Coordinates of C-alpha atoms in Angstrom, one line a residue:
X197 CA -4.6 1.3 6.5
X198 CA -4.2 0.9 3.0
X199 CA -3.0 -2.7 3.5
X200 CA -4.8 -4.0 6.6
X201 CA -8.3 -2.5 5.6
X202 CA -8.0 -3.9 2.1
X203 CA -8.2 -7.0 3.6
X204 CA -11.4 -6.2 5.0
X205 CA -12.7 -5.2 1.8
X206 CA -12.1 -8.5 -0.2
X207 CA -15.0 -10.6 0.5
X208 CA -17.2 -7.6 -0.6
X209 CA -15.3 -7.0 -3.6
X210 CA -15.8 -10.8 -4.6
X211 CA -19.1 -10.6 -4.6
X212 CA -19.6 -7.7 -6.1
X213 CA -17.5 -8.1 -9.0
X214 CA -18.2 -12.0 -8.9
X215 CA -14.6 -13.0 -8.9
X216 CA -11.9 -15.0 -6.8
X217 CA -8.7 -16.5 -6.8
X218 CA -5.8 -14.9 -8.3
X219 CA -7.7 -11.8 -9.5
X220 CA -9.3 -10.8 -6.1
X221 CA -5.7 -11.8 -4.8
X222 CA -4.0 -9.5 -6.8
X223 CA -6.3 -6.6 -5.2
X224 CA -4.0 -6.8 -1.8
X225 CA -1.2 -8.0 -4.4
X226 CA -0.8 -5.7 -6.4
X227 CA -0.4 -2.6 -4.2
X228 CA 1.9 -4.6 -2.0
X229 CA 4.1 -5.7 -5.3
X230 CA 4.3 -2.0 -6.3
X231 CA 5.4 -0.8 -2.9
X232 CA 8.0 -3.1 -3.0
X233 CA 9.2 -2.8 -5.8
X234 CA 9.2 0.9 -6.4
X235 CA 10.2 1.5 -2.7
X236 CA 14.3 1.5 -3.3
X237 CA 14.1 3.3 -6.6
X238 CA 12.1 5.7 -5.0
X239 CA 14.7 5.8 -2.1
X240 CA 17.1 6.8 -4.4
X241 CA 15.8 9.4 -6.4
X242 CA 14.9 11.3 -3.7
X243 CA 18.0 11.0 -2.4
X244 CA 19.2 12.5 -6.1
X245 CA 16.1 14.6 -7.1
X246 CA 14.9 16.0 -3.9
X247 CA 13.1 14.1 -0.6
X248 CA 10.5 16.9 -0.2
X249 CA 9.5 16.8 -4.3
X250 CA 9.5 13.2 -4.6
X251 CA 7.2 13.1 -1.2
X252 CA 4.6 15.3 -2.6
X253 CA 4.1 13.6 -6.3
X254 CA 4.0 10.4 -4.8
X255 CA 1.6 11.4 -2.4
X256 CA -0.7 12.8 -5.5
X257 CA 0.1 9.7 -7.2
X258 CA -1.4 8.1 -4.2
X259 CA -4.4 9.7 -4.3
X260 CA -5.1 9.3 -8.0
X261 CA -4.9 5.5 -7.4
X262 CA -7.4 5.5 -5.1
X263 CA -10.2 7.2 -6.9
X264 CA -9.9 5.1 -9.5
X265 CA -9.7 2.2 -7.7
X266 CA -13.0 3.6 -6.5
X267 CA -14.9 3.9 -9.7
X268 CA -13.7 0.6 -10.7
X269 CA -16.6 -1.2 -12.5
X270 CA -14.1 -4.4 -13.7
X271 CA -11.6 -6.4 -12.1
X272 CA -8.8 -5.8 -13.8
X273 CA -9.5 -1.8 -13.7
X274 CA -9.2 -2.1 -9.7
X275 CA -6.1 -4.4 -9.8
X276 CA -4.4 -1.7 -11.9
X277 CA -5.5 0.8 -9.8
X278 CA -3.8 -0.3 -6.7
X279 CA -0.8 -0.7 -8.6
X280 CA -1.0 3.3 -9.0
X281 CA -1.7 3.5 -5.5
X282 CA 1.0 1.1 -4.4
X283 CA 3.6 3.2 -6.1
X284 CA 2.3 6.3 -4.7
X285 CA 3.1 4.7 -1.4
X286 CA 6.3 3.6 -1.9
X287 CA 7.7 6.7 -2.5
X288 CA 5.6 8.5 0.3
X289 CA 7.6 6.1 2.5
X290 CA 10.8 6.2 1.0
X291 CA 10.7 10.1 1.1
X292 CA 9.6 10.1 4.1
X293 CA 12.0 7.9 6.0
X294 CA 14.6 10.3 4.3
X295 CA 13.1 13.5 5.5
X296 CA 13.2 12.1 8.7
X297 CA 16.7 10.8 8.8
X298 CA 18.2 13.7 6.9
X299 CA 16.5 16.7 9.9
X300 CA 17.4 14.2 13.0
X301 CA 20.3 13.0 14.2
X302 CA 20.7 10.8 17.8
X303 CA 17.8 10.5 20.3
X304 CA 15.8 13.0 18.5
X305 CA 16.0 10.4 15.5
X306 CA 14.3 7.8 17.6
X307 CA 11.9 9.3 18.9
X308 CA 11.4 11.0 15.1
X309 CA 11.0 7.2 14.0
X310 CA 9.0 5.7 17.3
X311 CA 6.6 8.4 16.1
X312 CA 6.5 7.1 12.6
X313 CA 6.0 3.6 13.3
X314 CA 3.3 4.6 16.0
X315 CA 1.8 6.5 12.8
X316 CA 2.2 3.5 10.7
X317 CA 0.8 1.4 14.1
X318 CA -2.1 3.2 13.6
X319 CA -3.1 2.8 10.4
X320 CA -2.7 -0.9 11.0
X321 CA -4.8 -0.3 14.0
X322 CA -8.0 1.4 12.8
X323 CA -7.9 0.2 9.3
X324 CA -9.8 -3.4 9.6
X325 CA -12.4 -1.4 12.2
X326 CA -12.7 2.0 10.3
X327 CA -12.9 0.1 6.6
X328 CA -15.4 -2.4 8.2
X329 CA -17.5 0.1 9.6
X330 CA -17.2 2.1 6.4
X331 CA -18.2 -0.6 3.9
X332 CA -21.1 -1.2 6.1
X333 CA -22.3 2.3 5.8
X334 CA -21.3 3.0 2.6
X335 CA -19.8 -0.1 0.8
X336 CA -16.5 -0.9 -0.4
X337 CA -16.1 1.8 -3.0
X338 CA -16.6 4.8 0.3
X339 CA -13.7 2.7 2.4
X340 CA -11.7 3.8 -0.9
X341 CA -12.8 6.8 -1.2
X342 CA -11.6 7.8 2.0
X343 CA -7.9 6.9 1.0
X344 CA -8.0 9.6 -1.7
X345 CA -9.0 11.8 0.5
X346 CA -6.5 11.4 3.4
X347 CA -3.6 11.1 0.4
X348 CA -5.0 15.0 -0.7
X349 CA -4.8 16.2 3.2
X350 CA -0.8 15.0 2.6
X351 CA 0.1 16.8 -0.4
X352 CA -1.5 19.9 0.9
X353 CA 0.3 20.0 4.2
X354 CA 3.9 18.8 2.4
X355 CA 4.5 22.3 1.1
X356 CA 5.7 23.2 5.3
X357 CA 8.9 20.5 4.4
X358 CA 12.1 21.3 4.2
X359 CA 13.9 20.3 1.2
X360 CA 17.3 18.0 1.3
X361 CA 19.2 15.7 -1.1
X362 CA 22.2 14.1 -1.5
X363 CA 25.4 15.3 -3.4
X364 CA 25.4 13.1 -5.9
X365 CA 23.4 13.8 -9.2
X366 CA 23.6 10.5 -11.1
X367 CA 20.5 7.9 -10.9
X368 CA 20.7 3.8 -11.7
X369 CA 17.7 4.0 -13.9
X370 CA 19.3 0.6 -15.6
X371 CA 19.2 -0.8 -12.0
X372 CA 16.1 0.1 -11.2
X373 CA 14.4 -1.0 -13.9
X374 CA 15.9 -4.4 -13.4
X375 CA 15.1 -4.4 -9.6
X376 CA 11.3 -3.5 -10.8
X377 CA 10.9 -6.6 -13.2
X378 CA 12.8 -9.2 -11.2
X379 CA 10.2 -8.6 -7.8
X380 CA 7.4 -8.1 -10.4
X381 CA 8.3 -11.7 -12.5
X382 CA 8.9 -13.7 -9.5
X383 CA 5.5 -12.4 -7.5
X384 CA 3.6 -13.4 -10.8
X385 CA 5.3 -16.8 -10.3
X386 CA 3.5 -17.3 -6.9
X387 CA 0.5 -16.0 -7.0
X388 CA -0.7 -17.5 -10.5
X389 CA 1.3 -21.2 -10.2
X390 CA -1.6 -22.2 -8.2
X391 CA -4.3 -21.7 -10.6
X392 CA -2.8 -22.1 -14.1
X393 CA -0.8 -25.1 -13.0
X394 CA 3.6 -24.8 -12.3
X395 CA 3.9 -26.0 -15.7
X396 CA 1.8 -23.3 -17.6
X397 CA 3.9 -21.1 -20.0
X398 CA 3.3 -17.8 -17.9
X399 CA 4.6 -19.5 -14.6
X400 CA 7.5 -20.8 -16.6
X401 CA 8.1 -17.4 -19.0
X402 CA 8.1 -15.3 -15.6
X403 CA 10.3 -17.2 -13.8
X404 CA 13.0 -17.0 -16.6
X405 CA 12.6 -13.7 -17.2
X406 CA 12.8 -12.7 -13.4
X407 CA 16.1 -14.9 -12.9
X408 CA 17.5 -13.2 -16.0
X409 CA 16.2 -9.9 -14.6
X410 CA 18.3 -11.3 -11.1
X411 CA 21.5 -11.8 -13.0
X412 CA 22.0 -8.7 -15.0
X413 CA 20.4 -6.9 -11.9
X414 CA 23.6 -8.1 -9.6
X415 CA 25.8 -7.4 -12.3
X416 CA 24.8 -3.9 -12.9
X417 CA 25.0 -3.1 -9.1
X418 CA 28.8 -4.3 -9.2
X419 CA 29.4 -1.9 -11.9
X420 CA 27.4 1.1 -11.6
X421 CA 29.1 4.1 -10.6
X422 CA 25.8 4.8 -8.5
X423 CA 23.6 1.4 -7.7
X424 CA 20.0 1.8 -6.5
X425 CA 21.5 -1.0 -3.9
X426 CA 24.5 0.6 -2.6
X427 CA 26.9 -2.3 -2.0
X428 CA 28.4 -1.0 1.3
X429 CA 24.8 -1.4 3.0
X430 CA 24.2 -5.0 2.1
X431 CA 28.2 -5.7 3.3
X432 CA 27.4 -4.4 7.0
X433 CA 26.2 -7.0 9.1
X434 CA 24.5 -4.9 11.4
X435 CA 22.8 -3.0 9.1
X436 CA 21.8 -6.0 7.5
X437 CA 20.5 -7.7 10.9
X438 CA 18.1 -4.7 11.6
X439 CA 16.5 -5.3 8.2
X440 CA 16.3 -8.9 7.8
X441 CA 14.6 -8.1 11.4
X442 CA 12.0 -5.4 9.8
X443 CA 11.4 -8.4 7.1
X444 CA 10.9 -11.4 9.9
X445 CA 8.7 -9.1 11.6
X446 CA 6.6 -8.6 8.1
X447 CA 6.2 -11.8 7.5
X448 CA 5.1 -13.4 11.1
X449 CA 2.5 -10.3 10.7
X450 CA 1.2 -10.4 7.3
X451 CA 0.0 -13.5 6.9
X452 CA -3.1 -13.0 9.8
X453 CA -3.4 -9.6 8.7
X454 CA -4.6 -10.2 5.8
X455 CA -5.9 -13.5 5.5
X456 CA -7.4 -14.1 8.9
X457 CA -10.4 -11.6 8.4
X458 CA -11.7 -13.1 5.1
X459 CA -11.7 -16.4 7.5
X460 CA -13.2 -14.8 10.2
X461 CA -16.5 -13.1 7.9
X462 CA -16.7 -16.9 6.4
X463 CA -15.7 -20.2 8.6
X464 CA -16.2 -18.0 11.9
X465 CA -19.9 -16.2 10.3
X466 CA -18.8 -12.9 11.8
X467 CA -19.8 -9.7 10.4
X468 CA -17.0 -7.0 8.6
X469 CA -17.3 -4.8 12.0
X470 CA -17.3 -7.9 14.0
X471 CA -14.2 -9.3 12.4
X472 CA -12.4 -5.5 12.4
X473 CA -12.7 -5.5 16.1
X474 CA -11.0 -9.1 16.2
X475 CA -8.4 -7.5 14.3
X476 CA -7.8 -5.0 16.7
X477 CA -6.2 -7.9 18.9
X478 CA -3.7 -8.1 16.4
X479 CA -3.0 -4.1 15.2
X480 CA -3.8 -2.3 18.4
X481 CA -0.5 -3.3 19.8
X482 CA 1.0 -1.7 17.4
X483 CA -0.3 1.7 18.3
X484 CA 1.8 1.5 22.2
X485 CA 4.4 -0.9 21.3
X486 CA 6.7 1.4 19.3
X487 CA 7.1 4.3 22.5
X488 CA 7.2 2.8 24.9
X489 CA 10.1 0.3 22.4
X490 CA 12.3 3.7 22.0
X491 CA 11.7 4.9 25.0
X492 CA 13.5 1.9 26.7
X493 CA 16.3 2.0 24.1
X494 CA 16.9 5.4 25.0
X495 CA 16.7 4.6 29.1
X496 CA 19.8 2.4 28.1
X497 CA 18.0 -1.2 27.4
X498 CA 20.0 -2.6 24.6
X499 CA 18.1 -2.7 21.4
X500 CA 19.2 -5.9 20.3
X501 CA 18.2 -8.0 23.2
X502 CA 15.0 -5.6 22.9
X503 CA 14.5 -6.7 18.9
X504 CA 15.1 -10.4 19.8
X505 CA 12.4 -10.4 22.5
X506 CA 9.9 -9.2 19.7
X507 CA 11.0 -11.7 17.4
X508 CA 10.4 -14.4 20.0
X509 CA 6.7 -13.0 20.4
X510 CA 6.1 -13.0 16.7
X511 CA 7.4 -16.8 16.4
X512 CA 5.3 -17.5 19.3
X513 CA 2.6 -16.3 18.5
X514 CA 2.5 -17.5 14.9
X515 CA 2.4 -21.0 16.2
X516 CA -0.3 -19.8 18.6
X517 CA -2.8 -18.9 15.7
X518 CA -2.9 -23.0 15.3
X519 CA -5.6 -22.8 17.9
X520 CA -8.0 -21.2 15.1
X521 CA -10.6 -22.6 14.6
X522 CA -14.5 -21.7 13.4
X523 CA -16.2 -22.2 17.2
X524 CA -15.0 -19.3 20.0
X525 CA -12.6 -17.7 17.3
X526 CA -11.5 -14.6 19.7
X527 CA -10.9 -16.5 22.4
X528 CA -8.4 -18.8 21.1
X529 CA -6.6 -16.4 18.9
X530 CA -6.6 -13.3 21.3
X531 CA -3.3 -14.5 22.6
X532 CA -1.3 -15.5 20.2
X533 CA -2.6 -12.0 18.2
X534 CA -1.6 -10.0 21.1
X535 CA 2.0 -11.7 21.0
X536 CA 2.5 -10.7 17.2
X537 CA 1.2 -7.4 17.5
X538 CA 3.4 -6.4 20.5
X539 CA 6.4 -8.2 18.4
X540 CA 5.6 -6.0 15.3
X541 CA 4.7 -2.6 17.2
X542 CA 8.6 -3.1 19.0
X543 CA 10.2 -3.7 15.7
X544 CA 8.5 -0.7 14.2
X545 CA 9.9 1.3 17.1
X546 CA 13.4 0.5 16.8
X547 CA 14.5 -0.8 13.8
X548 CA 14.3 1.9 11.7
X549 CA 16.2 4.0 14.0
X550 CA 18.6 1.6 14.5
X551 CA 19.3 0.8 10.8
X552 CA 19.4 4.4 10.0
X553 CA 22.0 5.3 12.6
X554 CA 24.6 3.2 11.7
X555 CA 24.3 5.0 8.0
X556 CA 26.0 7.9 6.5
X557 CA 24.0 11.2 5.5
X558 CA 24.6 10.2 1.9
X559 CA 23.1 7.0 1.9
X560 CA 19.7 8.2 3.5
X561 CA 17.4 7.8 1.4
X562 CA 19.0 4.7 -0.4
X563 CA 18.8 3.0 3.3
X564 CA 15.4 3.9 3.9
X565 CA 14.5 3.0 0.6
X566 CA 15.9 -0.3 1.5
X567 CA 14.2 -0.4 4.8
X568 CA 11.1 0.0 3.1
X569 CA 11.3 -2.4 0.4
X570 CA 12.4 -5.4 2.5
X571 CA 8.7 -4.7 4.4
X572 CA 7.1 -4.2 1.3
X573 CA 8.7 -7.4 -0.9
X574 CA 7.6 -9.2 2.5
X575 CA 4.1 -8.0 2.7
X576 CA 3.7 -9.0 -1.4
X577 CA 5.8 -12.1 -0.9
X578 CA 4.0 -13.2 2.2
X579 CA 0.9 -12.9 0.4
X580 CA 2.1 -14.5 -2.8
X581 CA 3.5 -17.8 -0.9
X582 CA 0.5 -17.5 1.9
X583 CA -2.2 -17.7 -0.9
X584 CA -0.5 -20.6 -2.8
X585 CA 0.3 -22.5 0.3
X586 CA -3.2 -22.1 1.6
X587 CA -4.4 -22.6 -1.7
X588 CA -2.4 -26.4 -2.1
X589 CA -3.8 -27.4 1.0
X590 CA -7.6 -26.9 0.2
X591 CA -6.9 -28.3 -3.1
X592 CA -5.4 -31.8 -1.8
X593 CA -8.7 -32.0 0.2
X594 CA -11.5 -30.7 -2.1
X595 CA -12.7 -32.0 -5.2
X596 CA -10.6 -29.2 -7.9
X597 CA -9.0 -26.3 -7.8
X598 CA -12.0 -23.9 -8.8
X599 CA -13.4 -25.7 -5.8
X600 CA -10.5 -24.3 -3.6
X601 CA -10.0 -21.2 -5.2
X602 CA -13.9 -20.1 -4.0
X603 CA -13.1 -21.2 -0.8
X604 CA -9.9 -19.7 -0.3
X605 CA -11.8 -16.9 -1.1
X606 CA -14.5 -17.0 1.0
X607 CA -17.2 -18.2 -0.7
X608 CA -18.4 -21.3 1.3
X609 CA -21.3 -23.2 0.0
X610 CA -21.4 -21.4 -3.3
X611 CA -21.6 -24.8 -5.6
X612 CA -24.4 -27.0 -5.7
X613 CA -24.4 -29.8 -3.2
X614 CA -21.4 -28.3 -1.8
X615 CA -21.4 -29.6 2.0
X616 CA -20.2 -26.0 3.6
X617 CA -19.2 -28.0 7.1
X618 CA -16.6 -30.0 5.0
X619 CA -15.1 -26.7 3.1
X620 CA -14.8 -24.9 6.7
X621 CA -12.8 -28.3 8.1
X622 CA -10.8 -28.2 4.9
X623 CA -10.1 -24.4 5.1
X624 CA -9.3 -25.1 9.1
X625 CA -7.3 -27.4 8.2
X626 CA -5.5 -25.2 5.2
X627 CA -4.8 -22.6 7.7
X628 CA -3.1 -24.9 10.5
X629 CA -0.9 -26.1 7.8
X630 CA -0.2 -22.8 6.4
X631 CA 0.8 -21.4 9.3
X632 CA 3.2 -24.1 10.8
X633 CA 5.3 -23.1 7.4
X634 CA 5.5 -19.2 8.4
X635 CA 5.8 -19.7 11.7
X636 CA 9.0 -21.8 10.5
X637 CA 10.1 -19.5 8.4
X638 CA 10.1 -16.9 11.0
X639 CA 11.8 -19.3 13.9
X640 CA 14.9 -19.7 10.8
X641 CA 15.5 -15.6 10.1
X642 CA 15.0 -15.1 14.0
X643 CA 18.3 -17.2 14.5
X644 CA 19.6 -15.6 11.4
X645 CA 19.2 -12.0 12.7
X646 CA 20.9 -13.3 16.4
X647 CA 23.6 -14.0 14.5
X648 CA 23.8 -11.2 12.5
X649 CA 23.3 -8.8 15.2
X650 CA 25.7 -10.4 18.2
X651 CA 28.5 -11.4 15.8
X652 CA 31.8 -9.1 15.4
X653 CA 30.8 -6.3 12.8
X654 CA 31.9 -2.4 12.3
X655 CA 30.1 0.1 14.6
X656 CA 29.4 2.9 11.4
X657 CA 29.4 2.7 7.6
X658 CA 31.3 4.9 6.2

């Protein structure tokens, strides 16, 4: 909910706090950056300091974020805030994923996952029609409010968990460190390019720092006598096919999760609860698709034709969402959202499980860790290089950038003598071209993951 009634949010939170571009951006951003980033590292000091303890604080952690993000009077105040709340999240996942993995074993697993990514389903479910029907009662700041809230209900019931770690004491703070400014450098690479230009100091500073981050990164996780990134799970090419599934997955789901409502509330004229229940096309899926996913893995369909028939949806229906356009909206996007929801809600059923299976009882939390992170760097890179690319497209057709950037935003017809029919062709038009590239992209790692997946590999790591 966190991520998909954000989205919801934005167009409100422009206005209020009269800003766009990049900033308002870096409200979905942010919290997706810090998931990602903190996700592994969180991963693997639960694994080291204890699932169950690193569950609650980051659920408290969670919570804080929230409130302030709240009571946030200034742009930059909010931004930070869901940076607090994104890392709260990250280890609530990670921690979580580990609990999981480390009190199940077999078919209780799956189901013990199906269940999770039916939880998850419905969060992405509900959040775009219970954040739209909140700010419209109570504004944007309530929707948040109601975050906090949820994140308190979870650190009060954690105290019923069973605690579990790993063996092995030692932590790659180094590592992790490194891991946490390389994603950091190179999402401040995407998302500001656009607006300051490719040639501005920052975009250029960042992007040297990040590759330098890269470098020592992979040459610390050689050496390290206990990597954040444990070297056996990035050599197994099944384990490896199940997660670069979880990330194609991300990706062909994203980018219409998050961007299509600020569309819908602007080209389209809908209202937030109109546009949440549009949404629904997309998330609902996800609420069914994940049971009845395992439930057919565990009748003895085979998992990987199962994943491949999702990813097939998700590519289809990502070049589906070319029919968009301002007139009849639902009706020619109900389809291809349907497609990519059932896609995602079958991935969230089985991949985890999957993944997790093939993994030693050591290695939980670092797996799920990793699990988590390739979903979370997807959802912040997807919204890094969907904002530029959507960005460059209105640009080439309007008159400057700041022009573009108040469109991409959602604020049609905000400058003087600003011909609003012409910035909803351009941003038409933006979209189309923004979603051939994903769509693309996700055709690519489809094939990548068949490959991965049917190709001669080890059954177990060991």
């Amino acid at each position: 909910m966190s991520i998909s009634g954000t989205a919801i949010a934005l167009p409100n939170i422009g206005q209020d706090l009269s800003v766009s571009g990049s900033p308002l951006n870096w409200v979905v951003a942010g919290y997706n950056l810090a998931f990602a980033a903190i996700t592994l590292v969180a991963g693997a000091a639960a694994d080291r300091v204890g699932r169950r303890r690193i569950f609650i604080i980051s659920a408290a952690v969670f919570s804080a974020g929230f409130i302030l993000t709240a009571s946030s009077q200034s742009i930059l105040i909010l931004d930070a805030a869901r940076i607090i709340s994104g890392v709260g999240g990250a280890g609530v996942m990670a921690s979580g994923g580990a609990l999981l993995a480390s009190n199940y074993e077999g078919a209780a697993r799956n189901r013990a996952f199906a269940f999770m990514g039916t939880m998850a389903g419905v969060g992405i479910a509900i959040g775009p029609t219970i954040v739209g029907a909140l700010i419209s009662a109570t504004g944007w700041r309530g929707s948040f409010v109601a975050f906090a809230v949820v994140g308190v209900l979870v650190v009060c019931g954690a105290s019923r968990l069973n605690e579990s770690r790993a063996d092995e004491g030692r932590a790659d703070w180094v590592g992790s460190v490194l891991f946490v400014i390389v994603l950091s450098a190179f999402m401040l690479v995407l998302l500001e390019g656009p607006e300051l230009g490719w040639g501005h100091p920052l975009v250029w500073g960042s992007l040297a720092v990040g590759t330098a981050a890269f470098i020592a990164f992979s040459f610390v996780q050689r050496h390290s006598a206990a990597p954040i990134l444990a070297p056996e799970l990035v050599g197994h090419r099944a384990f490896m096919g199940w997660c670069l599934a979880t990330l194609t997955t991300s990706i062909g789901f994203l980018g219409a999760l998050v961007f299509l409502p600020t569309y819908l509330q602007t080209a389209a004229g809908s209202t937030p609860v109109k546009a949440g229940l549009t949404m629904l096309l997309l998330t609902a899926p996800v609420l069914v698709a994940p049971i009845v996913a395992v439930t057919l893995v565990n009748r003895g369909v085979s998992a990987r034709l199962l994943i491949l028939v999702a990813l097939t949806l998700v590519v289809t229906g990502n070049f589906g969402l070319l029919l968009l356009g301002p007139e009849n909206t639902t009706a020619l996007v109900a389809a291809p959202l349907l497609l990519i929801g059932i896609g995602m809600g079958t991935s969230f059923g089985i991949t985890d499980g999957q993944a997790m299976s093939l993994v030693p009882a050591r290695l939980v939390g670092t797996a799920a860790g990793f699990l988590n992170t390739l979903r979370g760097a997807a959802e912040a890179l997807v919204i890094a290089v969907f904002s530029a690319l959507l960005f460059g497209f209105l640009a080439s057709q309007l008159t400057d950038s700041g022009h573009a950037s108040e469109v991409a935003a959602g604020n049609l017809g905000s400058r003087n003598g600003s011909d609003s029919q012409v910035e909803v062709e351009a941003f038409t038009t933006a979209w189309h071209l923004t979603q051939t590239v994903i769509g693309a992209v996700c055709l690519v790692l489809s094939i990548v993951v068949a490959v991965l997946l049917f190709g001669r590999t080890r059954r177990h790591l060991t």
